[in-house]
Structure formats: C-alpha cells, structure tokens
C-alpha cells in the first residue's frame, strides 16, 4: 500500500534545498495555505501535505497496517513519522517546518522524533501543552459522534470558532470557505485526528531543547489557542520571534495571509543567512 501522504507543490522555487513545508490545521487540508504560498520567498519550494485521512491522503489507520501489523493507534507521532517518510520519499532531508494548530502539534512531534529534519520552525496558533480532562473528553465525544452519524456535522462549528471576532463580523465568506473544506473530509479522518490530539503529551520541553531559528505567531483574537499559549511556547524557545497578528483569530493564513507570509519570509532569511 502507499503509505505516503499527499504532497502538494504549492510553489516550485529555484532552490531545491530547504523547502518550506506547511502542515494544516483540523479538520481541513492543505488548501488553507493557498493564499499564503504565492507570497512566500520566490526562491523557496513550498510544499504542503494533507495529514493522514484528510484531503488526498490515506487514512491514519493505514499506518502500521502497512507493515503487516495492526493499525497504529491514533497519535501525533504517527502523523509526524508519516510527514518525515513522505518528505524523504521526495528527497527532502531538511526543511523549514510550519504548522498551524493541529499542524503545530505535528511539527512539535516531528521535532521530538526527527530533529535533524527541522532547519527552522514556525508554530502558528497552537500550543505545546497537553489537553485537560474536559478537552480530552470533548475530543473523544466528537470522534464518537462523527463516526455514529457518518457525517462531519459535529465538526462544522469549527468554521466560526477559528475566526477572530473581526473576521466573524466582517468576513463571513471565510467561514463559508472553511465550512466547504470541512464538509470534504471523511468522518473517519475527523475521529482519528481527535483521538490523536487527545493522546498528545506536553511538548514544552522539546521546544526548550531546540536551538534553531523559530517563529511563534498568533492572531490577537485567537480564542482557541490564545496569546498566553503562544507566549508559553516563545518563552521555551531560545532563538524566537513572537508575532501577534492584529484583527485575526485562529486562522491568520486566511484572515491575514500577507502578515503570515512576511513572518515566514523573515524566518526563512534567518535559516538561510
Ligand atoms: C486546529 O485548528 O487544528 C484545532 O483547533 C486544533 C485543536 O483542536 O486543538
């Protein structure tokens, strides 16, 4: 079986080394990066994966089963290994790794398990801490509901939650766009990812052990992973720029793509200087 993730070349830059690799949030796919990619430094290759089960990628259950064993338990570690394996299959040994929210959890698991791959790290609207019991319960409940319903309706509120109050009141079309992406995802992917995120450990110490260039970016109006979570990660990192994007919530790549691209361009310059 093909145990690689779908890898989308969003920009084919002249420099084949050190591409920018974009990891999407929950419960959508690589399309959340389409507004940012054209604004990134023109010499860089820009790659975006669909995480297991989302977009065009095989389901999370496929990992483990690929080597003839039982399906792997849902985990960010499985996702991180799948990203690394996919990059290796495309000849990418090192990259500037960028993850938003769930993609940030994957980026931190990747840094934990495959530190040599990470030449630069951008953590957008995410957290390094684990869930409390109530959050974990909520995730497991959603996983059961979408599987029982055979439908992702229970995840649709996310299209509003991820927007800041400014976008919610002035740009409802963004919620429509996100909603259409959510509706495209299989319920099994939503359930698997929720179970994976529920099981994730605190990775603040992993950030403390990283001394490469890093950017932590957060929308000033993010209600899902608010500013104190970003500050907590920034304090753990040694070489970090903390960027707070005004008038954006949990989805700055859609709400403020130019500000996100500028912050990532500064990170790329620090990595390649
Ligand atoms: C996301 O945007 O990826 C989610 O908000 C992550 C989460 O549920 O923790």
PDB file of C-alpha atoms and ligand atoms in Angstrom:
ATOM      1  CA  UNK A   1       0.000   0.000   0.000  1.00  0.00           C
ATOM      2  CA  UNK A   2       1.044   3.567  -0.494  1.00  0.00           C
ATOM      3  CA  UNK A   3       1.914   4.797   2.986  1.00  0.00           C
ATOM      4  CA  UNK A   4       2.872   8.278   1.864  1.00  0.00           C
ATOM      5  CA  UNK A   5       0.877  11.415   2.357  1.00  0.00           C
ATOM      6  CA  UNK A   6      -0.362  13.572  -0.487  1.00  0.00           C
ATOM      7  CA  UNK A   7       2.310  16.224  -1.028  1.00  0.00           C
ATOM      8  CA  UNK A   8       1.286  19.358  -2.916  1.00  0.00           C
ATOM      9  CA  UNK A   9       3.890  21.561  -4.567  1.00  0.00           C
ATOM     10  CA  UNK A  10       2.356  24.997  -3.989  1.00  0.00           C
ATOM     11  CA  UNK A  11       5.394  26.776  -5.431  1.00  0.00           C
ATOM     12  CA  UNK A  12       8.351  25.309  -7.296  1.00  0.00           C
ATOM     13  CA  UNK A  13      11.171  27.654  -6.221  1.00  0.00           C
ATOM     14  CA  UNK A  14      14.636  27.645  -7.766  1.00  0.00           C
ATOM     15  CA  UNK A  15      16.344  26.458  -4.557  1.00  0.00           C
ATOM     16  CA  UNK A  16      15.630  22.729  -4.162  1.00  0.00           C
ATOM     17  CA  UNK A  17      17.168  22.560  -0.676  1.00  0.00           C
ATOM     18  CA  UNK A  18      15.407  23.703   2.475  1.00  0.00           C
ATOM     19  CA  UNK A  19      11.827  23.904   1.222  1.00  0.00           C
ATOM     20  CA  UNK A  20       9.061  25.376   3.331  1.00  0.00           C
ATOM     21  CA  UNK A  21       6.751  22.549   4.473  1.00  0.00           C
ATOM     22  CA  UNK A  22       3.241  23.583   5.535  1.00  0.00           C
ATOM     23  CA  UNK A  23       1.151  21.452   7.940  1.00  0.00           C
ATOM     24  CA  UNK A  24      -2.559  22.259   8.098  1.00  0.00           C
ATOM     25  CA  UNK A  25      -4.992  22.562  10.992  1.00  0.00           C
ATOM     26  CA  UNK A  26      -8.045  20.487  11.973  1.00  0.00           C
ATOM     27  CA  UNK A  27     -10.365  19.468  10.313  1.00  0.00           C
ATOM     28  CA  UNK A  28      -9.338  20.730   6.902  1.00  0.00           C
ATOM     29  CA  UNK A  29      -6.485  20.125   4.452  1.00  0.00           C
ATOM     30  CA  UNK A  30      -3.604  21.779   2.603  1.00  0.00           C
ATOM     31  CA  UNK A  31      -5.923  24.288   0.911  1.00  0.00           C
ATOM     32  CA  UNK A  32      -5.771  26.523   3.994  1.00  0.00           C
ATOM     33  CA  UNK A  33      -2.284  27.598   2.771  1.00  0.00           C
ATOM     34  CA  UNK A  34      -3.282  28.595  -0.775  1.00  0.00           C
ATOM     35  CA  UNK A  35      -3.395  32.349  -0.019  1.00  0.00           C
ATOM     36  CA  UNK A  36      -0.013  32.367   1.768  1.00  0.00           C
ATOM     37  CA  UNK A  37       2.045  30.216  -0.615  1.00  0.00           C
ATOM     38  CA  UNK A  38       2.262  32.711  -3.523  1.00  0.00           C
ATOM     39  CA  UNK A  39       3.502  35.406  -1.104  1.00  0.00           C
ATOM     40  CA  UNK A  40       6.436  33.365   0.240  1.00  0.00           C
ATOM     41  CA  UNK A  41      10.047  33.999  -0.941  1.00  0.00           C
ATOM     42  CA  UNK A  42      10.142  33.194  -4.664  1.00  0.00           C
ATOM     43  CA  UNK A  43      13.334  31.120  -4.486  1.00  0.00           C
ATOM     44  CA  UNK A  44      11.874  28.587  -1.999  1.00  0.00           C
ATOM     45  CA  UNK A  45       9.983  25.432  -2.866  1.00  0.00           C
ATOM     46  CA  UNK A  46       6.733  25.458  -0.923  1.00  0.00           C
ATOM     47  CA  UNK A  47       5.269  22.044  -0.111  1.00  0.00           C
ATOM     48  CA  UNK A  48       2.035  21.293   1.725  1.00  0.00           C
ATOM     49  CA  UNK A  49       0.938  17.866   2.910  1.00  0.00           C
ATOM     50  CA  UNK A  50      -2.509  16.526   3.638  1.00  0.00           C
ATOM     51  CA  UNK A  51      -2.248  14.912   7.075  1.00  0.00           C
ATOM     52  CA  UNK A  52      -3.487  11.279   7.441  1.00  0.00           C
ATOM     53  CA  UNK A  53      -7.087  10.851   6.332  1.00  0.00           C
ATOM     54  CA  UNK A  54      -7.512  14.474   5.195  1.00  0.00           C
ATOM     55  CA  UNK A  55      -7.567  15.737   1.604  1.00  0.00           C
ATOM     56  CA  UNK A  56      -5.987  13.161  -0.693  1.00  0.00           C
ATOM     57  CA  UNK A  57      -4.030  11.241   1.982  1.00  0.00           C
ATOM     58  CA  UNK A  58      -4.579   7.658   3.127  1.00  0.00           C
ATOM     59  CA  UNK A  59      -6.337   7.239   6.488  1.00  0.00           C
ATOM     60  CA  UNK A  60      -4.395   7.140   9.759  1.00  0.00           C
ATOM     61  CA  UNK A  61      -5.388   3.501  10.195  1.00  0.00           C
ATOM     62  CA  UNK A  62      -3.224   2.665   7.184  1.00  0.00           C
ATOM     63  CA  UNK A  63      -0.022   3.231   9.144  1.00  0.00           C
ATOM     64  CA  UNK A  64       1.178   0.155  10.995  1.00  0.00           C
ATOM     65  CA  UNK A  65      -1.124  -1.949   8.842  1.00  0.00           C
ATOM     66  CA  UNK A  66       1.294  -1.072   6.014  1.00  0.00           C
ATOM     67  CA  UNK A  67       3.990  -3.231   7.559  1.00  0.00           C
ATOM     68  CA  UNK A  68       1.559  -6.115   8.030  1.00  0.00           C
ATOM     69  CA  UNK A  69       0.863  -5.303  11.689  1.00  0.00           C
ATOM     70  CA  UNK A  70      -2.173  -3.932  13.471  1.00  0.00           C
ATOM     71  CA  UNK A  71      -3.285  -0.414  12.586  1.00  0.00           C
ATOM     72  CA  UNK A  72      -1.340   2.201  14.537  1.00  0.00           C
ATOM     73  CA  UNK A  73      -3.106   3.820  17.491  1.00  0.00           C
ATOM     74  CA  UNK A  74      -4.098   7.400  16.627  1.00  0.00           C
ATOM     75  CA  UNK A  75      -1.205   9.679  17.556  1.00  0.00           C
ATOM     76  CA  UNK A  76       0.619  12.834  16.523  1.00  0.00           C
ATOM     77  CA  UNK A  77       3.706  10.609  16.386  1.00  0.00           C
ATOM     78  CA  UNK A  78       2.152   8.600  13.536  1.00  0.00           C
ATOM     79  CA  UNK A  79       1.431  11.836  11.711  1.00  0.00           C
ATOM     80  CA  UNK A  80       4.976  13.149  12.278  1.00  0.00           C
ATOM     81  CA  UNK A  81       6.536   9.899  11.037  1.00  0.00           C
ATOM     82  CA  UNK A  82       4.243   9.965   8.004  1.00  0.00           C
ATOM     83  CA  UNK A  83       5.309  13.535   7.174  1.00  0.00           C
ATOM     84  CA  UNK A  84       9.001  12.656   7.548  1.00  0.00           C
ATOM     85  CA  UNK A  85       8.623   9.496   5.451  1.00  0.00           C
ATOM     86  CA  UNK A  86       6.791  11.421   2.746  1.00  0.00           C
ATOM     87  CA  UNK A  87       9.442  14.154   2.656  1.00  0.00           C
ATOM     88  CA  UNK A  88      12.226  11.547   2.489  1.00  0.00           C
ATOM     89  CA  UNK A  89      10.452   9.828  -0.409  1.00  0.00           C
ATOM     90  CA  UNK A  90      10.573  13.186  -2.224  1.00  0.00           C
ATOM     91  CA  UNK A  91      14.260  13.687  -1.440  1.00  0.00           C
ATOM     92  CA  UNK A  92      13.703  16.248   1.328  1.00  0.00           C
ATOM     93  CA  UNK A  93      16.008  15.703   4.316  1.00  0.00           C
ATOM     94  CA  UNK A  94      15.705  19.157   5.920  1.00  0.00           C
ATOM     95  CA  UNK A  95      13.032  21.820   5.773  1.00  0.00           C
ATOM     96  CA  UNK A  96      11.543  24.901   7.342  1.00  0.00           C
ATOM     97  CA  UNK A  97       8.604  23.257   9.106  1.00  0.00           C
ATOM     98  CA  UNK A  98       5.466  25.355   9.564  1.00  0.00           C
ATOM     99  CA  UNK A  99       2.410  24.068  11.416  1.00  0.00           C
ATOM    100  CA  UNK A 100      -0.868  25.682  12.381  1.00  0.00           C
ATOM    101  CA  UNK A 101      -2.759  24.361  15.409  1.00  0.00           C
ATOM    102  CA  UNK A 102      -3.012  20.576  14.792  1.00  0.00           C
ATOM    103  CA  UNK A 103      -0.221  21.077  12.252  1.00  0.00           C
ATOM    104  CA  UNK A 104       1.766  22.712  15.056  1.00  0.00           C
ATOM    105  CA  UNK A 105       1.252  19.644  17.260  1.00  0.00           C
ATOM    106  CA  UNK A 106       2.576  17.555  14.359  1.00  0.00           C
ATOM    107  CA  UNK A 107       5.547  19.927  13.900  1.00  0.00           C
ATOM    108  CA  UNK A 108       6.439  19.548  17.598  1.00  0.00           C
ATOM    109  CA  UNK A 109       6.137  15.746  17.417  1.00  0.00           C
ATOM    110  CA  UNK A 110       8.364  15.854  14.329  1.00  0.00           C
ATOM    111  CA  UNK A 111      10.923  17.990  16.170  1.00  0.00           C
ATOM    112  CA  UNK A 112      10.792  15.465  19.040  1.00  0.00           C
ATOM    113  CA  UNK A 113      11.258  12.381  16.847  1.00  0.00           C
ATOM    114  CA  UNK A 114      13.175  13.685  13.806  1.00  0.00           C
ATOM    115  CA  UNK A 115      15.079  16.790  14.979  1.00  0.00           C
ATOM    116  CA  UNK A 116      17.531  16.618  12.053  1.00  0.00           C
ATOM    117  CA  UNK A 117      14.716  17.378   9.624  1.00  0.00           C
ATOM    118  CA  UNK A 118      13.927  20.749  11.224  1.00  0.00           C
ATOM    119  CA  UNK A 119      16.072  23.612   9.888  1.00  0.00           C
ATOM    120  CA  UNK A 120      13.579  26.218  11.071  1.00  0.00           C
ATOM    121  CA  UNK A 121      10.291  26.000  12.953  1.00  0.00           C
ATOM    122  CA  UNK A 122       7.136  28.110  12.780  1.00  0.00           C
ATOM    123  CA  UNK A 123       4.331  27.428  15.223  1.00  0.00           C
ATOM    124  CA  UNK A 124       1.117  29.242  14.326  1.00  0.00           C
ATOM    125  CA  UNK A 125      -1.916  29.408  16.625  1.00  0.00           C
ATOM    126  CA  UNK A 126      -1.062  26.245  18.512  1.00  0.00           C
ATOM    127  CA  UNK A 127       0.032  25.118  21.972  1.00  0.00           C
ATOM    128  CA  UNK A 128       2.801  22.925  23.389  1.00  0.00           C
ATOM    129  CA  UNK A 129       0.752  21.871  26.418  1.00  0.00           C
ATOM    130  CA  UNK A 130      -1.455  18.754  26.627  1.00  0.00           C
ATOM    131  CA  UNK A 131      -5.254  18.819  26.947  1.00  0.00           C
ATOM    132  CA  UNK A 132      -7.027  18.888  30.293  1.00  0.00           C
ATOM    133  CA  UNK A 133      -9.590  16.155  31.009  1.00  0.00           C
ATOM    134  CA  UNK A 134     -12.566  18.192  29.764  1.00  0.00           C
ATOM    135  CA  UNK A 135     -10.891  18.994  26.432  1.00  0.00           C
ATOM    136  CA  UNK A 136      -9.879  15.348  26.011  1.00  0.00           C
ATOM    137  CA  UNK A 137     -13.437  14.200  26.753  1.00  0.00           C
ATOM    138  CA  UNK A 138     -14.792  16.701  24.206  1.00  0.00           C
ATOM    139  CA  UNK A 139     -12.488  15.339  21.523  1.00  0.00           C
ATOM    140  CA  UNK A 140     -13.418  11.707  22.217  1.00  0.00           C
ATOM    141  CA  UNK A 141     -17.121  12.630  22.208  1.00  0.00           C
ATOM    142  CA  UNK A 142     -16.764  14.327  18.818  1.00  0.00           C
ATOM    143  CA  UNK A 143     -14.913  11.283  17.474  1.00  0.00           C
ATOM    144  CA  UNK A 144     -17.780   9.002  18.534  1.00  0.00           C
ATOM    145  CA  UNK A 145     -20.433  11.372  17.184  1.00  0.00           C
ATOM    146  CA  UNK A 146     -18.994  11.818  13.676  1.00  0.00           C
ATOM    147  CA  UNK A 147     -18.497   8.056  13.341  1.00  0.00           C
ATOM    148  CA  UNK A 148     -22.017   7.286  14.614  1.00  0.00           C
ATOM    149  CA  UNK A 149     -23.525   9.980  12.344  1.00  0.00           C
ATOM    150  CA  UNK A 150     -21.392   9.041   9.348  1.00  0.00           C
ATOM    151  CA  UNK A 151     -21.173  12.794   8.849  1.00  0.00           C
ATOM    152  CA  UNK A 152     -18.905  15.679   9.885  1.00  0.00           C
ATOM    153  CA  UNK A 153     -21.789  17.920  11.038  1.00  0.00           C
ATOM    154  CA  UNK A 154     -20.498  17.815  14.627  1.00  0.00           C
ATOM    155  CA  UNK A 155     -17.263  19.474  13.464  1.00  0.00           C
ATOM    156  CA  UNK A 156     -18.913  22.269  11.454  1.00  0.00           C
ATOM    157  CA  UNK A 157     -18.944  24.817  14.331  1.00  0.00           C
ATOM    158  CA  UNK A 158     -15.214  24.965  13.846  1.00  0.00           C
ATOM    159  CA  UNK A 159     -15.675  27.214  10.795  1.00  0.00           C
ATOM    160  CA  UNK A 160     -16.815  30.048  13.077  1.00  0.00           C
ATOM    161  CA  UNK A 161     -14.684  29.223  16.141  1.00  0.00           C
ATOM    162  CA  UNK A 162     -11.439  29.550  14.230  1.00  0.00           C
ATOM    163  CA  UNK A 163     -12.199  33.089  13.068  1.00  0.00           C
ATOM    164  CA  UNK A 164     -11.446  36.145  15.173  1.00  0.00           C
ATOM    165  CA  UNK A 165     -14.336  38.459  16.151  1.00  0.00           C
ATOM    166  CA  UNK A 166     -13.304  40.930  13.425  1.00  0.00           C
ATOM    167  CA  UNK A 167     -13.477  38.290  10.668  1.00  0.00           C
ATOM    168  CA  UNK A 168     -16.708  36.841  12.091  1.00  0.00           C
ATOM    169  CA  UNK A 169     -18.461  40.184  11.818  1.00  0.00           C
ATOM    170  CA  UNK A 170     -16.980  41.479   8.553  1.00  0.00           C
ATOM    171  CA  UNK A 171     -15.882  38.434   6.505  1.00  0.00           C
ATOM    172  CA  UNK A 172     -18.498  35.648   6.787  1.00  0.00           C
ATOM    173  CA  UNK A 173     -17.281  34.317   3.428  1.00  0.00           C
ATOM    174  CA  UNK A 174     -14.221  32.943   5.248  1.00  0.00           C
ATOM    175  CA  UNK A 175     -16.498  30.711   7.348  1.00  0.00           C
ATOM    176  CA  UNK A 176     -18.169  29.526   4.130  1.00  0.00           C
ATOM    177  CA  UNK A 177     -14.785  28.656   2.663  1.00  0.00           C
ATOM    178  CA  UNK A 178     -13.652  26.745   5.755  1.00  0.00           C
ATOM    179  CA  UNK A 179     -17.061  25.022   6.010  1.00  0.00           C
ATOM    180  CA  UNK A 180     -16.749  23.735   2.446  1.00  0.00           C
ATOM    181  CA  UNK A 181     -13.322  22.271   3.278  1.00  0.00           C
ATOM    182  CA  UNK A 182     -14.647  20.613   6.454  1.00  0.00           C
ATOM    183  CA  UNK A 183     -17.527  19.035   4.502  1.00  0.00           C
ATOM    184  CA  UNK A 184     -14.953  17.466   2.138  1.00  0.00           C
ATOM    185  CA  UNK A 185     -13.252  15.482   4.938  1.00  0.00           C
ATOM    186  CA  UNK A 186     -14.241  11.894   5.844  1.00  0.00           C
ATOM    187  CA  UNK A 187     -15.756  11.427   9.340  1.00  0.00           C
ATOM    188  CA  UNK A 188     -13.083   8.756   9.988  1.00  0.00           C
ATOM    189  CA  UNK A 189     -10.336  11.371   9.494  1.00  0.00           C
ATOM    190  CA  UNK A 190     -12.011  13.764  11.930  1.00  0.00           C
ATOM    191  CA  UNK A 191     -12.384  10.949  14.518  1.00  0.00           C
ATOM    192  CA  UNK A 192      -8.820   9.666  14.094  1.00  0.00           C
ATOM    193  CA  UNK A 193      -7.340  13.159  14.401  1.00  0.00           C
ATOM    194  CA  UNK A 194      -9.394  13.977  17.510  1.00  0.00           C
ATOM    195  CA  UNK A 195      -8.206  10.743  19.154  1.00  0.00           C
ATOM    196  CA  UNK A 196      -4.629  11.544  18.149  1.00  0.00           C
ATOM    197  CA  UNK A 197      -4.822  15.066  19.589  1.00  0.00           C
ATOM    198  CA  UNK A 198      -6.456  13.781  22.801  1.00  0.00           C
ATOM    199  CA  UNK A 199      -3.477  11.472  23.353  1.00  0.00           C
ATOM    200  CA  UNK A 200      -0.763  14.068  22.820  1.00  0.00           C
ATOM    201  CA  UNK A 201       1.746  14.825  25.587  1.00  0.00           C
ATOM    202  CA  UNK A 202       3.074  18.202  26.710  1.00  0.00           C
ATOM    203  CA  UNK A 203       5.965  19.049  24.357  1.00  0.00           C
ATOM    204  CA  UNK A 204       7.212  22.251  26.006  1.00  0.00           C
ATOM    205  CA  UNK A 205      10.477  20.506  26.949  1.00  0.00           C
ATOM    206  CA  UNK A 206      11.009  19.580  23.299  1.00  0.00           C
ATOM    207  CA  UNK A 207      10.900  23.295  22.450  1.00  0.00           C
ATOM    208  CA  UNK A 208      13.361  24.028  25.272  1.00  0.00           C
ATOM    209  CA  UNK A 209      15.804  21.574  23.690  1.00  0.00           C
ATOM    210  CA  UNK A 210      15.641  23.219  20.232  1.00  0.00           C
ATOM    211  CA  UNK A 211      18.201  25.926  19.481  1.00  0.00           C
ATOM    212  CA  UNK A 212      17.429  26.606  15.802  1.00  0.00           C
ATOM    213  CA  UNK A 213      15.503  29.613  14.454  1.00  0.00           C
ATOM    214  CA  UNK A 214      11.824  29.691  15.397  1.00  0.00           C
ATOM    215  CA  UNK A 215       8.769  31.861  14.900  1.00  0.00           C
ATOM    216  CA  UNK A 216       5.690  31.739  17.102  1.00  0.00           C
ATOM    217  CA  UNK A 217       2.720  33.502  15.505  1.00  0.00           C
ATOM    218  CA  UNK A 218      -0.763  34.044  16.906  1.00  0.00           C
ATOM    219  CA  UNK A 219      -3.835  36.003  15.917  1.00  0.00           C
ATOM    220  CA  UNK A 220      -4.580  38.674  18.526  1.00  0.00           C
ATOM    221  CA  UNK A 221      -8.217  37.485  18.513  1.00  0.00           C
ATOM    222  CA  UNK A 222      -7.471  33.727  18.659  1.00  0.00           C
ATOM    223  CA  UNK A 223      -9.977  32.177  21.102  1.00  0.00           C
ATOM    224  CA  UNK A 224      -8.870  28.549  20.533  1.00  0.00           C
ATOM    225  CA  UNK A 225      -5.148  28.888  21.352  1.00  0.00           C
ATOM    226  CA  UNK A 226      -4.909  32.437  22.697  1.00  0.00           C
ATOM    227  CA  UNK A 227      -1.852  34.646  23.190  1.00  0.00           C
ATOM    228  CA  UNK A 228      -0.737  33.180  26.579  1.00  0.00           C
ATOM    229  CA  UNK A 229      -0.256  29.812  24.837  1.00  0.00           C
ATOM    230  CA  UNK A 230       1.965  31.489  22.233  1.00  0.00           C
ATOM    231  CA  UNK A 231       3.926  33.299  24.949  1.00  0.00           C
ATOM    232  CA  UNK A 232       4.427  29.996  26.795  1.00  0.00           C
ATOM    233  CA  UNK A 233       5.989  28.453  23.659  1.00  0.00           C
ATOM    234  CA  UNK A 234       8.053  31.554  22.887  1.00  0.00           C
ATOM    235  CA  UNK A 235       9.498  31.544  26.423  1.00  0.00           C
ATOM    236  CA  UNK A 236      10.613  27.929  25.938  1.00  0.00           C
ATOM    237  CA  UNK A 237      12.423  28.678  22.655  1.00  0.00           C
ATOM    238  CA  UNK A 238      15.920  30.200  22.505  1.00  0.00           C
ATOM    239  CA  UNK A 239      16.009  31.892  19.093  1.00  0.00           C
ATOM    240  CA  UNK A 240      12.462  33.051  18.543  1.00  0.00           C
ATOM    241  CA  UNK A 241      10.397  35.844  17.040  1.00  0.00           C
ATOM    242  CA  UNK A 242       6.918  36.191  18.551  1.00  0.00           C
ATOM    243  CA  UNK A 243       4.445  37.701  16.078  1.00  0.00           C
ATOM    244  CA  UNK A 244       0.949  38.832  17.097  1.00  0.00           C
ATOM    245  CA  UNK A 245      -1.306  39.443  14.086  1.00  0.00           C
ATOM    246  CA  UNK A 246      -3.944  42.124  14.728  1.00  0.00           C
ATOM    247  CA  UNK A 247      -7.602  41.543  13.733  1.00  0.00           C
ATOM    248  CA  UNK A 248      -7.013  37.800  13.191  1.00  0.00           C
ATOM    249  CA  UNK A 249      -8.202  34.776  15.138  1.00  0.00           C
ATOM    250  CA  UNK A 250      -7.075  31.142  14.928  1.00  0.00           C
ATOM    251  CA  UNK A 251      -6.719  31.194  11.119  1.00  0.00           C
ATOM    252  CA  UNK A 252      -4.284  34.010  10.174  1.00  0.00           C
ATOM    253  CA  UNK A 253      -3.274  32.279   6.887  1.00  0.00           C
ATOM    254  CA  UNK A 254      -6.823  33.057   5.699  1.00  0.00           C
ATOM    255  CA  UNK A 255      -7.514  36.181   7.733  1.00  0.00           C
ATOM    256  CA  UNK A 256      -4.154  37.917   7.179  1.00  0.00           C
ATOM    257  CA  UNK A 257      -2.084  35.999   4.597  1.00  0.00           C
ATOM    258  CA  UNK A 258       0.344  38.872   3.896  1.00  0.00           C
ATOM    259  CA  UNK A 259       1.331  39.205   7.584  1.00  0.00           C
ATOM    260  CA  UNK A 260       1.825  35.426   7.827  1.00  0.00           C
ATOM    261  CA  UNK A 261       3.932  35.339   4.649  1.00  0.00           C
ATOM    262  CA  UNK A 262       6.088  38.248   5.889  1.00  0.00           C
ATOM    263  CA  UNK A 263       6.735  36.482   9.209  1.00  0.00           C
ATOM    264  CA  UNK A 264       7.620  33.233   7.416  1.00  0.00           C
ATOM    265  CA  UNK A 265       9.895  35.100   4.989  1.00  0.00           C
ATOM    266  CA  UNK A 266      11.796  36.554   7.963  1.00  0.00           C
ATOM    267  CA  UNK A 267      12.183  33.014   9.366  1.00  0.00           C
ATOM    268  CA  UNK A 268      13.445  31.710   6.010  1.00  0.00           C
ATOM    269  CA  UNK A 269      16.025  34.529   5.904  1.00  0.00           C
ATOM    270  CA  UNK A 270      17.245  33.587   9.408  1.00  0.00           C
ATOM    271  CA  UNK A 271      17.528  29.925   8.378  1.00  0.00           C
ATOM    272  CA  UNK A 272      19.360  30.566   5.123  1.00  0.00           C
ATOM    273  CA  UNK A 273      21.569  33.505   6.274  1.00  0.00           C
TER     274      UNK A 273
HETATM  275  C1  LIG B   1      -6.974  23.197  14.790  1.00  0.00           C
HETATM  276  O1  LIG B   1      -7.277  24.288  14.316  1.00  0.00           O
HETATM  277  O2  LIG B   1      -6.156  22.442  14.234  1.00  0.00           O
HETATM  278  C2  LIG B   1      -7.638  22.763  16.067  1.00  0.00           C
HETATM  279  O3  LIG B   1      -8.214  23.858  16.707  1.00  0.00           O
HETATM  280  C3  LIG B   1      -6.677  22.026  16.936  1.00  0.00           C
HETATM  281  C4  LIG B   1      -7.306  21.580  18.219  1.00  0.00           C
HETATM  282  O4  LIG B   1      -8.459  21.148  18.217  1.00  0.00           O
HETATM  283  O5  LIG B   1      -6.609  21.607  19.254  1.00  0.00           O
END
